[in-house]
Coordinates of C-alpha atoms in Angstrom, one line a residue:
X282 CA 35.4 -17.8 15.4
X283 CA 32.0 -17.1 16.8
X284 CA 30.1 -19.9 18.4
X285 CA 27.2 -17.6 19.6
X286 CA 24.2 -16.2 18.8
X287 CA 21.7 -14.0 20.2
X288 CA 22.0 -10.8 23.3
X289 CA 19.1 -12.1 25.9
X290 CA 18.1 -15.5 24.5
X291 CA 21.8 -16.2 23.5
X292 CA 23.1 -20.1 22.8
X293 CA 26.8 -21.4 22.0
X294 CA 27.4 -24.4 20.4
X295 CA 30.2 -26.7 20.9
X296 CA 31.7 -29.7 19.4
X297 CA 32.9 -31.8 15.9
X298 CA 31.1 -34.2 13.7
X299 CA 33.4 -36.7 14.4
X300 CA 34.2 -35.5 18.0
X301 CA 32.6 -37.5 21.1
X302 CA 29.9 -35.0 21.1
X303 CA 28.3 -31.4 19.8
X304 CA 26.1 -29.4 22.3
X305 CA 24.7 -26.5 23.1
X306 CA 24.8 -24.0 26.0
X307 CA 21.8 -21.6 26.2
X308 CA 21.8 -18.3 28.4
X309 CA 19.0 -16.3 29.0
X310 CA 16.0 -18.4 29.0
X311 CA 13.8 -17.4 31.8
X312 CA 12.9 -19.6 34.7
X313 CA 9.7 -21.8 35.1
X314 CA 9.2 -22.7 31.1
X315 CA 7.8 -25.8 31.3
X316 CA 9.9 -28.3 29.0
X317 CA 11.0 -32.2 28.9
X318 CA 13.4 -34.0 27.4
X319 CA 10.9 -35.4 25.1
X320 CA 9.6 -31.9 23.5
X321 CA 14.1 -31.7 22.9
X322 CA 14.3 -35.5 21.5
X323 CA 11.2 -34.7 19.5
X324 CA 12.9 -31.9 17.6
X325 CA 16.2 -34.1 17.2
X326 CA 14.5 -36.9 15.7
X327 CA 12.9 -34.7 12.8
X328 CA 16.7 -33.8 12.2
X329 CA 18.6 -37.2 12.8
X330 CA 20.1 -38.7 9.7
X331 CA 18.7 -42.2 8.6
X332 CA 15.0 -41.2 8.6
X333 CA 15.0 -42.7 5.1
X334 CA 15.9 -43.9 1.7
X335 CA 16.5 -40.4 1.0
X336 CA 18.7 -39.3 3.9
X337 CA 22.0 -40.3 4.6
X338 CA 21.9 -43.7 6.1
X339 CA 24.4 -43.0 9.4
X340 CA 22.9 -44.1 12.3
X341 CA 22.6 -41.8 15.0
X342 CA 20.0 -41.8 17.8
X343 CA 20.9 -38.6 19.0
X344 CA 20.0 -38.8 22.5
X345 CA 19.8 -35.7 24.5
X346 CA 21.2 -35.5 27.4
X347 CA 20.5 -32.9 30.1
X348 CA 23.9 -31.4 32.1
X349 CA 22.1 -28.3 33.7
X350 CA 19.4 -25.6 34.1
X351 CA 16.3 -27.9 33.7
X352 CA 15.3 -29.3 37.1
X353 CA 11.9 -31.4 37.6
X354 CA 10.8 -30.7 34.1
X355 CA 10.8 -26.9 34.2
X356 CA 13.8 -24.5 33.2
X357 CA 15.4 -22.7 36.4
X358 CA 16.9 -20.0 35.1
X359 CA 20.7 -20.7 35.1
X360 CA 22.6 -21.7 32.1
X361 CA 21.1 -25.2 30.5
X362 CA 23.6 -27.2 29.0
X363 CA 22.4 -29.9 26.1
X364 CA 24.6 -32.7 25.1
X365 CA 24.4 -34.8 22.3
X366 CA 27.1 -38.0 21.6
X367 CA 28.3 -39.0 18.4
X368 CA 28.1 -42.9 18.3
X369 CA 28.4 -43.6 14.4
X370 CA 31.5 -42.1 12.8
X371 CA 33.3 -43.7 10.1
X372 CA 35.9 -41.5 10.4
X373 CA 38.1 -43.5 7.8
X374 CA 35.5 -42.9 5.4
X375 CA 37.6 -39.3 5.0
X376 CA 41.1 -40.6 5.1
X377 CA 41.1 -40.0 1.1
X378 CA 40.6 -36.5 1.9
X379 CA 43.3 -35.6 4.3
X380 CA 45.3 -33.3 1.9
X381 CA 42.3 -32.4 -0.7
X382 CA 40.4 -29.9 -0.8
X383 CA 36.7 -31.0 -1.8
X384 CA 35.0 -28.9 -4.5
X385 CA 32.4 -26.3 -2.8
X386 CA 33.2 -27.6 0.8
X387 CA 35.2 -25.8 3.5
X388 CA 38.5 -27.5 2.7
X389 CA 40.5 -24.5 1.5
X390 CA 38.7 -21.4 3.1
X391 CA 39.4 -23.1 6.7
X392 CA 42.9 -23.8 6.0
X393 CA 43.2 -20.5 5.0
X394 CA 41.9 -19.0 7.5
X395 CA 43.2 -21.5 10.1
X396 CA 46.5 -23.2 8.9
X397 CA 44.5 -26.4 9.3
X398 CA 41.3 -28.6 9.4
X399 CA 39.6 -31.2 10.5
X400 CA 39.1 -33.5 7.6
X401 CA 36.7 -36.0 9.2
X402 CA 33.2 -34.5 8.1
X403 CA 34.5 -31.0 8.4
X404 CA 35.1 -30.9 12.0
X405 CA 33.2 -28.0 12.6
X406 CA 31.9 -26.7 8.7
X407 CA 29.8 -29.8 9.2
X408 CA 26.0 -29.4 9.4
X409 CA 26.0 -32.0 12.6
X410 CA 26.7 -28.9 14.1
X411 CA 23.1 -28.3 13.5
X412 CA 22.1 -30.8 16.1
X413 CA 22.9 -28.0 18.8
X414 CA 20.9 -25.3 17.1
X415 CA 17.5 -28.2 17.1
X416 CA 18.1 -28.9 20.4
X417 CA 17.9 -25.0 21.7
X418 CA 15.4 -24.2 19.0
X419 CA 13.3 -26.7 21.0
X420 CA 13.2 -24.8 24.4
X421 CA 12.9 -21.4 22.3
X422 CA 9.8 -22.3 20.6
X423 CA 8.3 -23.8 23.8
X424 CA 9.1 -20.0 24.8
X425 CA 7.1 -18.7 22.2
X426 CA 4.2 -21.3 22.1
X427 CA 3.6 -19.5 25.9
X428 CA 2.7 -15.8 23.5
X429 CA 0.7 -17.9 20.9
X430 CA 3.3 -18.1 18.3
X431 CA 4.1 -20.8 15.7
X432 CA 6.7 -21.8 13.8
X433 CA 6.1 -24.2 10.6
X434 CA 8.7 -24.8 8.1
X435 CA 8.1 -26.6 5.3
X436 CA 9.7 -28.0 1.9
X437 CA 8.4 -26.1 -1.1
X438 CA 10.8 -26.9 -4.2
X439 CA 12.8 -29.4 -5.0
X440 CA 15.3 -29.1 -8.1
X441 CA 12.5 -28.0 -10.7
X442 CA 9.0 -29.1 -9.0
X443 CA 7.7 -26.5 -7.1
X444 CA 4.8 -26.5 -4.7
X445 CA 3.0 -23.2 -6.2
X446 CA -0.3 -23.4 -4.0
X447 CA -0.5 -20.0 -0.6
X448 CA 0.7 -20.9 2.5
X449 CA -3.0 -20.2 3.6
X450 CA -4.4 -23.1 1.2
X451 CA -1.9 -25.7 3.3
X452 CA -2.3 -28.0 5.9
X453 CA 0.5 -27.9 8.2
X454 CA -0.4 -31.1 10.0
X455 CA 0.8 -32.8 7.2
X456 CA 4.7 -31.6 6.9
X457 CA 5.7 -34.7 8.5
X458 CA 3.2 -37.0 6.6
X459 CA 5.8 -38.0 3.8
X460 CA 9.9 -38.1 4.0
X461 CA 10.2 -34.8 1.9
X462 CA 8.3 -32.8 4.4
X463 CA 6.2 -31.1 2.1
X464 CA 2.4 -30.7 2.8
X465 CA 1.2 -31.6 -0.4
X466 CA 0.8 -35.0 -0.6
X467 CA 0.9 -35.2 -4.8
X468 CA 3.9 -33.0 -5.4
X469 CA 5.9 -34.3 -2.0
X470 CA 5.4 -37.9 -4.6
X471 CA 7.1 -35.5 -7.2
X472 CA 10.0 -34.3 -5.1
X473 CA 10.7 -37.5 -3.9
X474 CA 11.3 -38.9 -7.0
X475 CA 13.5 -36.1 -8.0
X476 CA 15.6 -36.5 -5.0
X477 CA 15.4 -40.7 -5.9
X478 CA 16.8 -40.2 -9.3
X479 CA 19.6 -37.6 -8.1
X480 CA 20.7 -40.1 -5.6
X481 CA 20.3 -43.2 -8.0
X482 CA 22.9 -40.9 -10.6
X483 CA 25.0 -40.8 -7.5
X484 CA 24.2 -37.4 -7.2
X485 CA 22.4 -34.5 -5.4
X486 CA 19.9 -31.6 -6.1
X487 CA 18.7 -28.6 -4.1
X488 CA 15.7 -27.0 -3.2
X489 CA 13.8 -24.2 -1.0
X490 CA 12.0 -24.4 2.6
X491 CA 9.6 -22.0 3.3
X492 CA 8.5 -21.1 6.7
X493 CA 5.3 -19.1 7.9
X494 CA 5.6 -17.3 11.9
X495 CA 2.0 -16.9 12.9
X496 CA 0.7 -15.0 16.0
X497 CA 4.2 -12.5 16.1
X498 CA 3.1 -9.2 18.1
X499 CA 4.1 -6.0 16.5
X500 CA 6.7 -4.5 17.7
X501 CA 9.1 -6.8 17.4
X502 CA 12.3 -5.6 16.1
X503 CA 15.0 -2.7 15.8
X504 CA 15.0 -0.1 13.3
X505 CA 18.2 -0.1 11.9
X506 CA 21.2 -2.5 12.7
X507 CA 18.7 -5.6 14.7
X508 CA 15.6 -5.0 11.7
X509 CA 13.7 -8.3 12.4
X510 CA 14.1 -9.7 8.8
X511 CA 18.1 -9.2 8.7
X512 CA 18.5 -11.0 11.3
X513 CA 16.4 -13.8 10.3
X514 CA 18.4 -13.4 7.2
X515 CA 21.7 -13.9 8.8
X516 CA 20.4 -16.8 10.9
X517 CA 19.0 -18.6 8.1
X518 CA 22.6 -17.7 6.2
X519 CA 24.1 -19.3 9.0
X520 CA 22.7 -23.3 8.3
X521 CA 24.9 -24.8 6.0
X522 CA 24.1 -25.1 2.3
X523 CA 22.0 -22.0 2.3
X524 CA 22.4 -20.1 -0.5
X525 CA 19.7 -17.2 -0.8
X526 CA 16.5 -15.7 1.5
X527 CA 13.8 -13.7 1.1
X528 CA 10.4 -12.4 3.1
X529 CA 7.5 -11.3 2.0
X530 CA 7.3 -10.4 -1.7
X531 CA 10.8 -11.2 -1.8
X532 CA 12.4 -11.2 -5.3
X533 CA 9.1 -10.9 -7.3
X534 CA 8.0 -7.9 -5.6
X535 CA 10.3 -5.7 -7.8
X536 CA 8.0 -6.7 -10.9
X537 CA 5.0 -5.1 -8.7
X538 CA 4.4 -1.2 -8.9
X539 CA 4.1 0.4 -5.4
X540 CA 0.4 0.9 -5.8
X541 CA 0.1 -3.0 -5.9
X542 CA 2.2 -3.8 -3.8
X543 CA 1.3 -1.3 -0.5
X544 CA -0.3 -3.0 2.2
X545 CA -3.1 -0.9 3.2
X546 CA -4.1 -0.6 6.8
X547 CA -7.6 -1.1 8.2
X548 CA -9.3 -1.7 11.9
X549 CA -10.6 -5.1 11.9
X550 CA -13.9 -5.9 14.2
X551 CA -12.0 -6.5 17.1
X552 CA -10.6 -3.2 17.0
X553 CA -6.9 -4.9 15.8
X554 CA -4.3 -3.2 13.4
X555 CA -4.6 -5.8 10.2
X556 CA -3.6 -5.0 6.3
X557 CA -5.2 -6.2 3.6
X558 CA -2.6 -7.6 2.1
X559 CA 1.0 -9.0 3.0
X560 CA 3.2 -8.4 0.5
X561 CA 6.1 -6.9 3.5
X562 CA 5.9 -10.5 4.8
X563 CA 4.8 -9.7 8.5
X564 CA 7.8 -7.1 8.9
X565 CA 8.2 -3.7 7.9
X566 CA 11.0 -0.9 8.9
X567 CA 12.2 -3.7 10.5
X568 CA 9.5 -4.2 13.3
X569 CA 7.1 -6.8 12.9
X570 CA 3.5 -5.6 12.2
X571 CA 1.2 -8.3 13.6
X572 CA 0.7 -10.1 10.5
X573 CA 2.2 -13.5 9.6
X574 CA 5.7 -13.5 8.8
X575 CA 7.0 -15.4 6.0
X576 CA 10.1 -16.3 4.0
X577 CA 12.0 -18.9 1.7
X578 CA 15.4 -20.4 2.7
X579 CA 17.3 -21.5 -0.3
X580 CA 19.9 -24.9 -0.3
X581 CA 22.2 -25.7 -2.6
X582 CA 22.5 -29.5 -4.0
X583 CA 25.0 -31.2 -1.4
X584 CA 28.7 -30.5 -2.0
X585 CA 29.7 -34.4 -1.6
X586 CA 28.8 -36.2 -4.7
X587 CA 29.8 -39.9 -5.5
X588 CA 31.5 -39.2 -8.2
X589 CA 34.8 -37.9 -9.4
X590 CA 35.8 -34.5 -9.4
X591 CA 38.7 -32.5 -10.8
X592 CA 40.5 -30.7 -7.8
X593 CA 43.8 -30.0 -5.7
X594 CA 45.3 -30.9 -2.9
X595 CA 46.9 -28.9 0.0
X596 CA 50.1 -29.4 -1.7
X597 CA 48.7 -27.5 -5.3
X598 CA 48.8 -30.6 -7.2
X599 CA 45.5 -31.2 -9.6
X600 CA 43.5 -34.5 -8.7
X601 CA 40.9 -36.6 -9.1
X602 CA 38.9 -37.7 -6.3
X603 CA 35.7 -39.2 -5.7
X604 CA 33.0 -38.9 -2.7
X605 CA 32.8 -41.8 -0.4
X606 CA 31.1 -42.5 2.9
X607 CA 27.0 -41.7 3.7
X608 CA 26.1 -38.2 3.0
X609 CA 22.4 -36.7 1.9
X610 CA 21.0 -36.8 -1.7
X611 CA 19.1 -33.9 -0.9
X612 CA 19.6 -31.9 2.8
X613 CA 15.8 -30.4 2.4
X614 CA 14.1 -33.0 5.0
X615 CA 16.3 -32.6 7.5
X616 CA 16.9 -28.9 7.1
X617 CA 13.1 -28.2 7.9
X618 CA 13.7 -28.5 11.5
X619 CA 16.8 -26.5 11.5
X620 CA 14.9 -23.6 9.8
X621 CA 12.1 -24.2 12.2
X622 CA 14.9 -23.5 15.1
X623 CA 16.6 -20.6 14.0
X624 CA 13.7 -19.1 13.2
X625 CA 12.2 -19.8 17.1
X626 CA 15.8 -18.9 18.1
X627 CA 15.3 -15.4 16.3
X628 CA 11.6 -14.6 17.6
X629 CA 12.6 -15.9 20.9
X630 CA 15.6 -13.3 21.7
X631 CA 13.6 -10.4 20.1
X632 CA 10.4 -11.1 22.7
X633 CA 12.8 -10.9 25.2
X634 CA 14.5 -7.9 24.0
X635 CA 10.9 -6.1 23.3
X636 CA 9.6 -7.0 27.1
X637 CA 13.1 -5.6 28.2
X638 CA 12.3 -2.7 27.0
X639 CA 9.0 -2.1 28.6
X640 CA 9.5 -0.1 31.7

C-alpha cells in the first residue's frame, strides 16, 4: 500500500479517520523556507468540515501540531513531521455498516484486497486522509511562492450550472467570498442552491474544480514516464471522489483541427518565449512552457446518501441499508484546497527535480 508521494519533495501520510490522529511526514524540503504554523492552520481551515450548511456538520478544529523539522519559524532541513488529532468521531454512527458493503465506497475492493477493513469512515479510503495532503501542500506552495508561482483552485460546475466565463475574466480574491468557492458571485448563488436542494432530498451531487498554475518556468517536467501533466493527473486521481482530469484543451480540443488549435510561438517585448494561444494548457511534450497551466478536476456526487440502498453484506446476503451519521452534500468546497495542495505538491517536487539537474 503506498503512503508516498513524490522523489525530492516526497511526503507520507499516516493515520485513520477514526484513529487518534492522521499526519504527514515531508522529506526533502530545503532548509531556511520561511513558514508558521498559521500559513499550515490557514490551509486546514479552508478544508475542515463544518464550514457550513453545506458541509458535513462534524466538528473538527484540526489543529496542527508541529513534531519536527520547523524550528523558530523557518524549515531546517530534516524531516518535518505534521500532526493533526481527531477529536469528533462518532464512531457508532458506522456500527450498521460493519458487515456491508456500501454502494460505490471501498467496502468490498479493500476487503478484497486486504481480508478486512476498517468500517468506521473507511479507515484509510476516507478523504480525512486529505488533512495530511493540506497540511504539506501548505509548506510546498510557500516553496513555490519564493519562484513567483501561484496556485488557485476554484469551483466551476456544480451538477448542471456551470461557470462558463475564462479563467482570465475571474477574480481570484473572491474564491473564498461565498461557501461554494466559486468566484462568481451570481452563479456561486446558483450552485449553492443546487447543493441545498440535493442535501434537503437527502442526497448529493457532483461537480468540477478548476485550477489555474501561474508564473511555472519552462522546463519543468520529463519527457516520457514523469510528463508534467500525468503526473498532475495521477495526483489529482489520487483525492477521493475524483473521477476524470483534463489540461489545456482537454476533451474539447478533439473537435478543433490542428490549424486551430497550434499554439504559435512569438518573442514578446521583453525578449520572453510566449504563444499566442494556450490551448496545450501551459505543458507540452510534457515540459512546461512558461505559460499558465491549467486543468479541471472532476468529483463524483458523494457515495453516502441518506437514503436506502439495495446491497450485500460480507456474508453475500442482499440488504437494505441506509446512510447515517454527518457526511457532505457536495465534497466541492472542501476539495478546493486539496486540489490547490496536490497541485503545489506536484510543482514543488518538479522545481526541485529541474534545479537538481542543473550542474
Amino acid at each position: 500500500m503506498s503512503n508516498s508521494y513524490g522523489k525530492l519533495f516526497r511526503i507520507t501520510t499516516f493515520g485513520e479517520s477514526h484513529g487518534p490522529a492522521v499526519g504527514v511526514i515531508i522529506d526533502g524540503c530545503p532548509a531556511g523556507l520561511e513558514i508558521t504554523v498559521e500559513d499550515i492552520q490557514h490551509a486546514l481551515d479552508r478544508r475542515r468540515p463544518g464550514q457550513s450548511d453545506i458541509t458535513t456538520p462534524r466538528k473538527e478544529e484540526d489543529k496542527v501540531n508541529i513534531l519536527s523539522g520547523i524550528f523558530e519559524g523557518k524549515t531546517t532541513g530534516t524531516p518535518i513531521t505534521l500532526v493533526v488529532n481527531n477529536k469528533d468521531q462518532h464512531s457508532h454512527d458506522y456500527s450498521h455498516i460493519e458487515h456491508a458493503f456500501r454502494p460505490s465506497h471501498a467496502d468490498y475492493t479493500y476487503t478484497a484486497k486486504y481480508g478486512t477493513r476498517d468500517y468506521r469512515g473507511g479507515g484509510r479510503s476516507s478523504a480525512r486522509e486529505t488533512v495530511a495532503r493540506v497540511a504539506a501542500g501548505a509548506l510546498a506552495s510557500k516553496l513555490l511562492q519564493k519562484y513567483g508561482i501561484t496556485v488557485n483552485a476554484y469551483v466551476s460546475q456544480v451538477g448542471k450550472v456551470k461557470l462558463r466565463k475564462h479563467y482570465s475574466k475571474l477574480d481570484f480574491s473572491k474564491i473564498d467570498s461565498n461557501k461554494v468557492r466559486c468566484p462568481d458571485g451570481k452563479i456561486a448563488a446558483r450552485m449553492i442552491g443546487v447543493v441545498e436542494e440535493a442535501r434537503d432530498n437527502l442526497d448529493t451531487v457532483g461537480g468540477v474544480v478548476s485550477c489555474v498554475v501561474k508564473g511555472v518556468p519552462a522546463g519543468l517536467g520529463e519527457p516520457v514516464f514523469d510528463k508534467l501533466h500525468a503526473e498532475l493527473g495521477k495526483a489529482m486521481l489520487s483525492i477521493n471522489a475524483v473521477k476524470g482530469f483534463e489540461y489545456g484543451s482537454g476533451f474539447e480540443g478533439v473537435s478543433m483541427h490542428g490549424s486551430e488549435h497550434n499554439d504559435q510561438f512569438y518573442t514578446d517585448e521583453d525578449g520572453n518565449v510566449r504563444t499566442r494561444t494556450n490551448f496545450s494548457g501551459g505543458i507540452q511534450g510534457g515540459i512546461s512552457n512558461g505559460q499558465d497551466i491549467y486543468f479541471n478536476v472532476a468529483f463524483k456526487p458523494v457515495a453516502t446518501i441518506l437514503q436506502s440502498q439495495q446491497t450485500i453484506n460480507d456474508a453475500g446476503e442482499e440488504i437494505t441499508l441506509r446512510g447515517k451519521g454527518r457526511h457532505d452534500p457536495c465534497v466541492l468546497p472542501r476539495a478546493v484546497p486539496i486540489v490547490d495542495a496536490m497541485a503545489a505538491l506536484v510543482l514543488a517536487d518538479f522545481l526541485m527535480r529541474q534545479q537538481a539537474s542543473k550542474v
